[in-house]
C-alpha positions in Angstrom: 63.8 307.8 -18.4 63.7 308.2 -22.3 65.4 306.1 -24.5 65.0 305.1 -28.3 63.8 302.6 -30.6 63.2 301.6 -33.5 59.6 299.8 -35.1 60.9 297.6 -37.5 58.4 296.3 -39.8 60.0 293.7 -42.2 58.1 293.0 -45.2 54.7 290.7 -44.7 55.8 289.9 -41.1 54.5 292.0 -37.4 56.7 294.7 -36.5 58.7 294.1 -33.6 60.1 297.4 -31.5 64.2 297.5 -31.2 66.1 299.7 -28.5 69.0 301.7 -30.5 72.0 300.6 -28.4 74.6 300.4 -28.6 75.9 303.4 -30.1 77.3 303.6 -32.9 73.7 301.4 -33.7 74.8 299.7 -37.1 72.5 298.5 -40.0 72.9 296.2 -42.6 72.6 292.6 -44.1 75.7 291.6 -42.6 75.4 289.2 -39.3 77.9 291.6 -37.8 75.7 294.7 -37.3 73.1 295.2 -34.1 69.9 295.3 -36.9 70.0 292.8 -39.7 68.3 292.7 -42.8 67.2 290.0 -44.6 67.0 291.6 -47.7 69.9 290.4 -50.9 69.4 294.2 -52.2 70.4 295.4 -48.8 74.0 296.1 -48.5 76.5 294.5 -45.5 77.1 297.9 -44.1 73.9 300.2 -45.2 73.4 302.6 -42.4 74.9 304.0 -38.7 73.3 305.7 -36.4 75.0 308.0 -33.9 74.7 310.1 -31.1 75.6 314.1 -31.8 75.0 316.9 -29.3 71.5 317.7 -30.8 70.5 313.7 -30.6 70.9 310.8 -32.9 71.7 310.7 -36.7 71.4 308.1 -39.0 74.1 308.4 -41.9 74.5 306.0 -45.1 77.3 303.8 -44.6 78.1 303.9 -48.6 75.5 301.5 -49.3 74.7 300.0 -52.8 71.3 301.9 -52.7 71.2 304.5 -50.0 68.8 305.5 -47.1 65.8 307.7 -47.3 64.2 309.2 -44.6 60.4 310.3 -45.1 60.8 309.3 -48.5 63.4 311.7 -49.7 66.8 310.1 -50.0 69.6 311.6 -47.7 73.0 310.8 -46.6 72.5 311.5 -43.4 69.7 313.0 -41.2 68.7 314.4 -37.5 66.1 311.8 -36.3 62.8 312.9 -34.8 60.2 311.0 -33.8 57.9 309.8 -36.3 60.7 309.6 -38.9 60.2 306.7 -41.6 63.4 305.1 -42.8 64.2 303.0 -46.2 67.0 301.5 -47.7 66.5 302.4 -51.2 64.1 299.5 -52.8 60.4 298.7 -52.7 58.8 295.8 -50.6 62.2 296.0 -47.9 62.4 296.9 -44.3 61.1 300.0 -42.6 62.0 302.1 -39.7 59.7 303.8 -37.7 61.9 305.8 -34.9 60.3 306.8 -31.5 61.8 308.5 -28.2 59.6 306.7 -25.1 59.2 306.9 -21.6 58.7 303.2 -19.8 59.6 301.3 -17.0 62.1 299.4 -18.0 63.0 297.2 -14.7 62.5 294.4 -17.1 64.1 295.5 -19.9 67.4 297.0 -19.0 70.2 297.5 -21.1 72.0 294.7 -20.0 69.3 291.9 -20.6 67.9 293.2 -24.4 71.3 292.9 -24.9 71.4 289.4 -23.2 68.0 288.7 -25.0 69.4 289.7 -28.5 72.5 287.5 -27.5 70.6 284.8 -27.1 68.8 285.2 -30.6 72.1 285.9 -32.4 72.7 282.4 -30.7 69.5 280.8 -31.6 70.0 281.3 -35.1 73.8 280.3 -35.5 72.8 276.9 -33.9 69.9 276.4 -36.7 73.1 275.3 -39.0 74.8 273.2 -36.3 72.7 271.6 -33.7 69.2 269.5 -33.7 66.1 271.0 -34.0 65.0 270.5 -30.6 68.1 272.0 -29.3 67.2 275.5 -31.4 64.2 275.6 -30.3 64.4 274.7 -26.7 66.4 277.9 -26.5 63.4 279.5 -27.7 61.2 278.6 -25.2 64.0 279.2 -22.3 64.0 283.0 -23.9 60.6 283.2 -23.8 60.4 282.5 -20.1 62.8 284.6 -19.1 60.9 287.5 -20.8 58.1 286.4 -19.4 59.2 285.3 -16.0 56.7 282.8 -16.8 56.8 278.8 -14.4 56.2 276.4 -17.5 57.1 276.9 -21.7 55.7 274.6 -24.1 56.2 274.7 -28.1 53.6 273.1 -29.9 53.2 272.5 -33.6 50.1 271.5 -35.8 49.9 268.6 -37.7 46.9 266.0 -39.3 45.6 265.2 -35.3 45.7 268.9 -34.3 48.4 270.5 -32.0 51.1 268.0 -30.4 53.9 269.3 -27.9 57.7 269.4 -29.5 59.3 271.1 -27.1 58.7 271.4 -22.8 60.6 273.1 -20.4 60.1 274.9 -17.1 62.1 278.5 -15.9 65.4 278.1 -14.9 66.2 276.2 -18.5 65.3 272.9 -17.1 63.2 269.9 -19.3 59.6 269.0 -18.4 57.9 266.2 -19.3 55.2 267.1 -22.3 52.6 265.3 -20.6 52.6 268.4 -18.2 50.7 270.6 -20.4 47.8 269.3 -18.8 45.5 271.8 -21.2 43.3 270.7 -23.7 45.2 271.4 -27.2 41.9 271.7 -28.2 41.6 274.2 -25.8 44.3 276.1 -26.7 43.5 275.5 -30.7 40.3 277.4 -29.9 42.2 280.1 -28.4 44.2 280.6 -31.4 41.2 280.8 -34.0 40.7 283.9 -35.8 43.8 285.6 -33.9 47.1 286.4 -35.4 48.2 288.2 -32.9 49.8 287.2 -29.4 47.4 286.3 -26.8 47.2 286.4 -23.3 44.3 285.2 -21.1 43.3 284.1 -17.7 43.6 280.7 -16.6 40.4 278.7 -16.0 41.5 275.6 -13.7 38.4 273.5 -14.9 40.4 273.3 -18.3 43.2 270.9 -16.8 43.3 267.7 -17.5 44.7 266.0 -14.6 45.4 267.1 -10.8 49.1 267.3 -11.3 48.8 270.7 -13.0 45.1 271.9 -11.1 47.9 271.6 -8.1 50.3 274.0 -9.9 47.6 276.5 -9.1 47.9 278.1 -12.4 46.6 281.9 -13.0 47.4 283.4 -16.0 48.9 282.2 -19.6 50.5 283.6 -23.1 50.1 282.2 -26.1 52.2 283.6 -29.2 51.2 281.9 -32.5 53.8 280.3 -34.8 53.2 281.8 -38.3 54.2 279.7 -41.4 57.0 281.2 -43.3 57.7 281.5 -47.4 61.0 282.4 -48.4 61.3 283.1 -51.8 64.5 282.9 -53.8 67.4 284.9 -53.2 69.2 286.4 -56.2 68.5 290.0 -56.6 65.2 289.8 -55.2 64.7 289.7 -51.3 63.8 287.2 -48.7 60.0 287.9 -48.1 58.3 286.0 -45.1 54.6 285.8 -45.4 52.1 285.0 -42.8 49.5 282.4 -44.1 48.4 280.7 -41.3 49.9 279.2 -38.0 51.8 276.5 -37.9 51.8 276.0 -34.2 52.2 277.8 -30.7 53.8 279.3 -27.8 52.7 278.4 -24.9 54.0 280.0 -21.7 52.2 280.1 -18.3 52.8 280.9 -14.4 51.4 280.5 -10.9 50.6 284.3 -10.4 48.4 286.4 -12.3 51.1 288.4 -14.4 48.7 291.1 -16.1 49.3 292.8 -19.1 52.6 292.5 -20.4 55.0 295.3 -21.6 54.9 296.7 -25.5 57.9 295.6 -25.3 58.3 292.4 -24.0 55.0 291.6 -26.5 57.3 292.7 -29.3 60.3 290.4 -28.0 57.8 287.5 -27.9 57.1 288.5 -31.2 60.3 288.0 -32.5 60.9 285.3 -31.0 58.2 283.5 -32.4 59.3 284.4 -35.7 62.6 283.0 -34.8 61.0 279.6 -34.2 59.1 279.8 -37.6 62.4 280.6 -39.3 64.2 277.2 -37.8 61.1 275.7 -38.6 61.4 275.6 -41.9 64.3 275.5 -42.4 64.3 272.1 -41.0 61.8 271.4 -43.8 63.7 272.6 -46.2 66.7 271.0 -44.7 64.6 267.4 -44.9 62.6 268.2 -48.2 66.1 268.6 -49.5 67.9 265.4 -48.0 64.8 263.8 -49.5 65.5 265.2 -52.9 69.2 263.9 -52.4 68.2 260.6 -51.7 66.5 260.8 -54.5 68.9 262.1 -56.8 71.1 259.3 -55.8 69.2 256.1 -56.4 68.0 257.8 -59.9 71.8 257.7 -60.9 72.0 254.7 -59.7 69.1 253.4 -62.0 70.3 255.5 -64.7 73.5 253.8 -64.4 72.1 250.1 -64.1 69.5 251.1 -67.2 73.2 252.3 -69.2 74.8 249.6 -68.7 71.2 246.9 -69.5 71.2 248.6 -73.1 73.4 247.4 -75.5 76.4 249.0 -76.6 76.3 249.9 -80.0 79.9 250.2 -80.4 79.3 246.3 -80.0 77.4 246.3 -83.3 78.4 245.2 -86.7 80.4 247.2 -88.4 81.6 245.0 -91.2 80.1 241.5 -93.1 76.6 241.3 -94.2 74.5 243.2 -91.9 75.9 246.6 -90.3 74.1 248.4 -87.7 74.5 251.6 -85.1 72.2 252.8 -82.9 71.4 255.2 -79.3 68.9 256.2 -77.1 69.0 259.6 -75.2 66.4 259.9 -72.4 64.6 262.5 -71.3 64.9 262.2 -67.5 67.6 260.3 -65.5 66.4 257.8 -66.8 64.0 256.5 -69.7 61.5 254.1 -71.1 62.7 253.5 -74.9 64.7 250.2 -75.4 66.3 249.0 -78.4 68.5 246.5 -79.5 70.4 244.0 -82.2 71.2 240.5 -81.4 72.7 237.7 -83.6 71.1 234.5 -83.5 73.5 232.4 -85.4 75.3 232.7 -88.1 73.2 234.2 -91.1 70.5 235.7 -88.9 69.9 238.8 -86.4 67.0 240.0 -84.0 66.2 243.4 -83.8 63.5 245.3 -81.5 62.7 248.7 -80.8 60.2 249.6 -78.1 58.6 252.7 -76.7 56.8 251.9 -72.9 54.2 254.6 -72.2 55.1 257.6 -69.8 58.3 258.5 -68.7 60.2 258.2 -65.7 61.0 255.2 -63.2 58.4 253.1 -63.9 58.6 253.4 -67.6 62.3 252.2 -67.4 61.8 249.7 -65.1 59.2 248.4 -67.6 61.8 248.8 -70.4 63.9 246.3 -68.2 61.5 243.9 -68.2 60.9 243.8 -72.0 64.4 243.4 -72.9 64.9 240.2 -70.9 61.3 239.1 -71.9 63.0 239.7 -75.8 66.4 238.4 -75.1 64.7 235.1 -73.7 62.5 234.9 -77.3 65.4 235.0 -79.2 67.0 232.7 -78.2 63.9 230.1 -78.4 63.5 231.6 -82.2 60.0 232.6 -81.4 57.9 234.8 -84.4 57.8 238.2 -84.1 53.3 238.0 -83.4 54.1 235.3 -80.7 55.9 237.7 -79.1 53.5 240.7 -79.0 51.1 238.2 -77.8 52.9 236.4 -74.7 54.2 240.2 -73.9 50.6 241.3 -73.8 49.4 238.5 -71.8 52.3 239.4 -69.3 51.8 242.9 -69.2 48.3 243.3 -68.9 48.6 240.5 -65.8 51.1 243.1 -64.2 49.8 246.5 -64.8 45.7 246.0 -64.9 46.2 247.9 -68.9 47.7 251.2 -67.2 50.8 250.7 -69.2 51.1 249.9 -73.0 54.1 249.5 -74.8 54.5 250.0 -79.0 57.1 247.8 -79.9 58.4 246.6 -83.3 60.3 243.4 -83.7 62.1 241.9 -86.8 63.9 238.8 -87.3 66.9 239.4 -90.4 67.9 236.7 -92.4 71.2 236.3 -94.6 69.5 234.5 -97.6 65.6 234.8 -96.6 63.1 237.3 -96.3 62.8 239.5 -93.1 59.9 238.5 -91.1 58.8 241.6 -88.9 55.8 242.9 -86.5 55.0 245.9 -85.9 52.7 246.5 -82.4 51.5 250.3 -82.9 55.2 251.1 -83.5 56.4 254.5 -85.4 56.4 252.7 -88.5 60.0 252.1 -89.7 61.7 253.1 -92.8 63.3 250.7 -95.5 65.1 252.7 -97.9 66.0 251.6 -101.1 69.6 252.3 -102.7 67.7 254.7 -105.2 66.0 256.6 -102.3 62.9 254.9 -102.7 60.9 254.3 -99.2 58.5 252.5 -97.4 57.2 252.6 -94.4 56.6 249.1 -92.3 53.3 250.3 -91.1 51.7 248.3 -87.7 50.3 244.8 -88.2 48.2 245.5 -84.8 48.1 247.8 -81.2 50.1 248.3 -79.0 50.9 245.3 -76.1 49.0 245.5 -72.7 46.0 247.5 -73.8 43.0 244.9 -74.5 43.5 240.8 -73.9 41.5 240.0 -77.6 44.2 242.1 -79.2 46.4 240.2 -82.2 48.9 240.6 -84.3 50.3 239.2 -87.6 53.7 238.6 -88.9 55.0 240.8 -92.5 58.0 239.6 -94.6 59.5 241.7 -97.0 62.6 240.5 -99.1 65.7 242.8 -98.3 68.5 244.0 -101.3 72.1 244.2 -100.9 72.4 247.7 -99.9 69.0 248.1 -98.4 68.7 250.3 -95.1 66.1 249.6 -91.9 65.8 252.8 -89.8 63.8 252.5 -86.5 63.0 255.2 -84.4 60.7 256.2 -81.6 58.2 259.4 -81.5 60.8 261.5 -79.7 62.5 262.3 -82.9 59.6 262.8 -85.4 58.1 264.8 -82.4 61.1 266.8 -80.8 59.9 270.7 -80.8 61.6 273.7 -81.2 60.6 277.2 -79.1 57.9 277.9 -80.7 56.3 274.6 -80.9 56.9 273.2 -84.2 57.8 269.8 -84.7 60.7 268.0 -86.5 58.6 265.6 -88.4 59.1 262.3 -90.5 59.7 264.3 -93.7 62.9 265.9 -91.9 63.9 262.5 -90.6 63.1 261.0 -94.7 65.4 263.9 -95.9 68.5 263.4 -93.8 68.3 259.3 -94.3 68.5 259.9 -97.9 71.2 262.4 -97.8 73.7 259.6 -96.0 71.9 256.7 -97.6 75.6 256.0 -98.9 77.2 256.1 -95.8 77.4 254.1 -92.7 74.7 253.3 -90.0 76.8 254.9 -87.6 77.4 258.5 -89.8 73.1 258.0 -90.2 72.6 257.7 -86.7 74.9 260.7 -85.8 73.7 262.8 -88.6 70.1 262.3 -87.6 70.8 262.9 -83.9 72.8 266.5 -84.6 70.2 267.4 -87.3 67.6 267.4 -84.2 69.7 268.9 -82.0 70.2 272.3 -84.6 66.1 272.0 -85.2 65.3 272.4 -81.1 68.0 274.7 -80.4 68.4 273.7 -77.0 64.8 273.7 -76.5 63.7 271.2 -73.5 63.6 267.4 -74.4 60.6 266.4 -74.0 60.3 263.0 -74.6 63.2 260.1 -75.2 65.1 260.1 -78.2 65.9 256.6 -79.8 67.6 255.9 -83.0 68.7 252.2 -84.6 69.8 251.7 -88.2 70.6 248.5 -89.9 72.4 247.9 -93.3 71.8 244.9 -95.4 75.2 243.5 -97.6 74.0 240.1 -98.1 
């Protein structure tokens, strides 16, 4: 009897052979139709094919990018055998049809469409059910294609091949300690082939008498292939074969011989399937992973928030104003700042830049600020500081993190004492513009034990300003590369030298923000300006 098919060759994956019923046959990316296309440039409805008096014709079903058959485009066209079908883009599906005479006593009309059921099922219950569940509907497939006694689904990992999945005909479970077979065995097997396998049993291969007395002749194996799906926007879903990822493993009492083109090609398939679920568990988990993730970094990000101080909190009024804020670069971020009064005519301020980024560098930034909120309150210098942070730091972190940090204590009616550990050196501006820069008095904390540091004082004027910042202002980058720079940062603090900390702050912030033009942050931004009234 002669019936058709189609070879469907999807892009980077085996072709696999597909009987044309029923009739009308309909193509497209839609779940609906009888062949589905992976493919985002393939249209829902994109092709039908139907029977006429003079045989079948495939017609475009008034698809986005049309049909072509021997690669001229057509809306519709006889089919002969041999005839190559497209759908109108490069790198997508192919047709191959072919008219055939074969047995098919095992491939009737009612069980490919039973077999093509039971994929349709397979894949809807990848979004609904366990993993296991999916894919013990694989092997159950497989043995009825087969007619196979025993189905095992193994999958590779760091120790070599370990059973996932075991079940025997009838769709009943077996215990996975029933393979019996080397997976060593079977790994040899698979080396160097890509394709499905079928050999003769060899009975000095078991491993116990359990299965020897299953009296086991013949065996399939049908490789797993790893599969990369790209991402879906206008381009399509491309599956590649890289290298196996596991195995099906099917086998039976009776020697079963070669089997059908056919039934090869349904195995095939189905073994794709299996890869498909595969990973899309992964991705599923890599994803719930991320989430998780996600999650406990807002969480951070929320308990870092509310750790830094709130300028809004600062001085805006009396002898010493101030304004200041930090913008990280991640979720989180590993700049602290800070202004705290320590009695009446006196305030502590700190600004301090851990190395990195990330978790660990805010977790670090933690630490500091109750190290620096515990100094203050014993009225410790500035150097004494550095030093006992140093000690501390380089006890937790073996010198793999440093931190530049500059520290200052500011007194109503005596001179500022200040240390500056590797710091971006501060700016004092003057009323008159003039400036100078509070260079560092030594390196950074938690580099070298012998390190020290000394203690500056510099007398401060009534209407004297102290602008701190870290590297990511003077080094925030547009496009191209170029870099904001201290002269930039010089020019805007003068401009608003008359104005508040808080207009400063803002106008140096926005001034940035026009230089990168929405260029990635790269590093955390961190602004604090003090005004002196005294």
């Amino acid at each position: 009897m002669s019936f058709a098919e189609f070879e469907v060759r999807p892009p980077g994956a085996p072709a696999i052979r597909v009987p044309i019923e029923p009739l009308p046959f309909l193509i497209g990316r839609s779940p609906d139709n009888h062949l589905v296309l992976r493919d985002n440039r393939a249209s829902r409805a994109h092709a039908t094919v139907s029977a006429t008096g003079g045989g079948l014709v495939i017609s475009d079903a008034g698809s986005r990018n049309g049909i072509e058959v021997n690669g001229t485009k057509t809306d519709s066209h006889l089919l002969k055998p041999g005839d190559v079908i497209g759908f109108g883009v490069e790198e997508s599906y192919t047709l191959v049809f072919h008219e055939t005479s074969v047995d098919r006593t095992q491939t009737s009309h009612g069980g490919l469409r039973k077999l093509r059921s039971m994929l349709e099922v397979a894949r809807s219950l990848a979004g609904a059910l366990s993993i296991d569940h999916v894919l013990s509907a694989v092997v159950d497939a497989a043995l009825d294609i087969t007619l196979c006694d025993r189905g095992f689904l193994l999958l590779s990992g760091e120790a070599g091949l370990k059973v996932r999945v075991s079940r025997q005909s009838g769709g009943r479970p077996l215990p996975s300690e029933e393979l019996g077979i080397p997976t060593s065995f079977l790994n040899d097997s698979l080396r160097g082939r890509s394709e499905l396998l079928s050999m003769r049993f060899d009975p000095k291969q078991c491993l116990d008498t359990s299965v020897l007395n299953l009296s086991l002749q013949s065996a399939v194996c049908v490789p797993l292939i790893k599969v990369r799906v790209q991402e879906m926007s206008e381009t399509a879903v491309v599956g590649t074969i890289a290298d196996t990822i596991g195995l099906l493993y099917l086998d039976s009492r009776t020697d079963r011989g070669e089997l059908t083109i056919t039934s090869r090609d349904l195995l095939q398939s189905l073994a794709i399937e299996a890869s498909f679920v595969l990973e899309n568990a992964r991705l599923l988990e890599q994803e719930r992973k991320q989430q998780q993730v996600d999650q406990e970094l807002r969480i951070a990000q929320a308990i870092q928030r509310d750790l830094l101080p709130d300028a809004n909190q600062f001085p805006s009024s009396g002898w010493l104003q101030g304004a200041g804020l930090s913008i990280p670069s991640r979720q989180v971020g590993g700049d602290y700042f800070d202004l705290i009064p320590a009695g009446d005519d006196r305030w502590d301020i700190v600004m301090a830049d851990v190395s990195g980024k990330g978790v660990s560098s805010a977790l670090l930034a933690g630490l500091l600020q109750g190290a620096f909120v515990m100094s203050t309150a014993e009225q410790i210098p500035p150097a004494v500081i550095c030093d006992r942070l140093n000690r501390f730091l380089l006890s937790r972190t073996d010198g793999s993190k440093y931190v530049t940090i500059f520290l200052a204590s500011i007194y109503r009616e005596a001179p500022m004492q200040w240390a500056n550990a590797g710091h971006c050196a501060p700016l004092l501006l003057r009323p008159g513009g003039e400036a100078h820069e509070l260079s560092p008095t030594g390196m950074p904390v938690g580099m070298l034990e012998e390190a020290r540091w000394l203690d500056a004082a510099v007398q401060l004027h009534k209407g004297d300003t102290l602008l701190l910042y870290t590297d990511g202002v003077t080094e925030a980058r547009r496009a191209s590369g170029e870099m904001y720079g201290l002269d930039r940062v010089l020019a805007i603090a003068r401009r608003h030298l008359q104005e508040s900390p808080s207009i400063l702050v803002d106008s140096i912030r926005a001034d940035v923000a026009a230089f990168t033009g929405g260029a990635p942050q790269r590093d955390d931004l961190t602004l604090l300006a003090v005004r002196f009234d005294g």
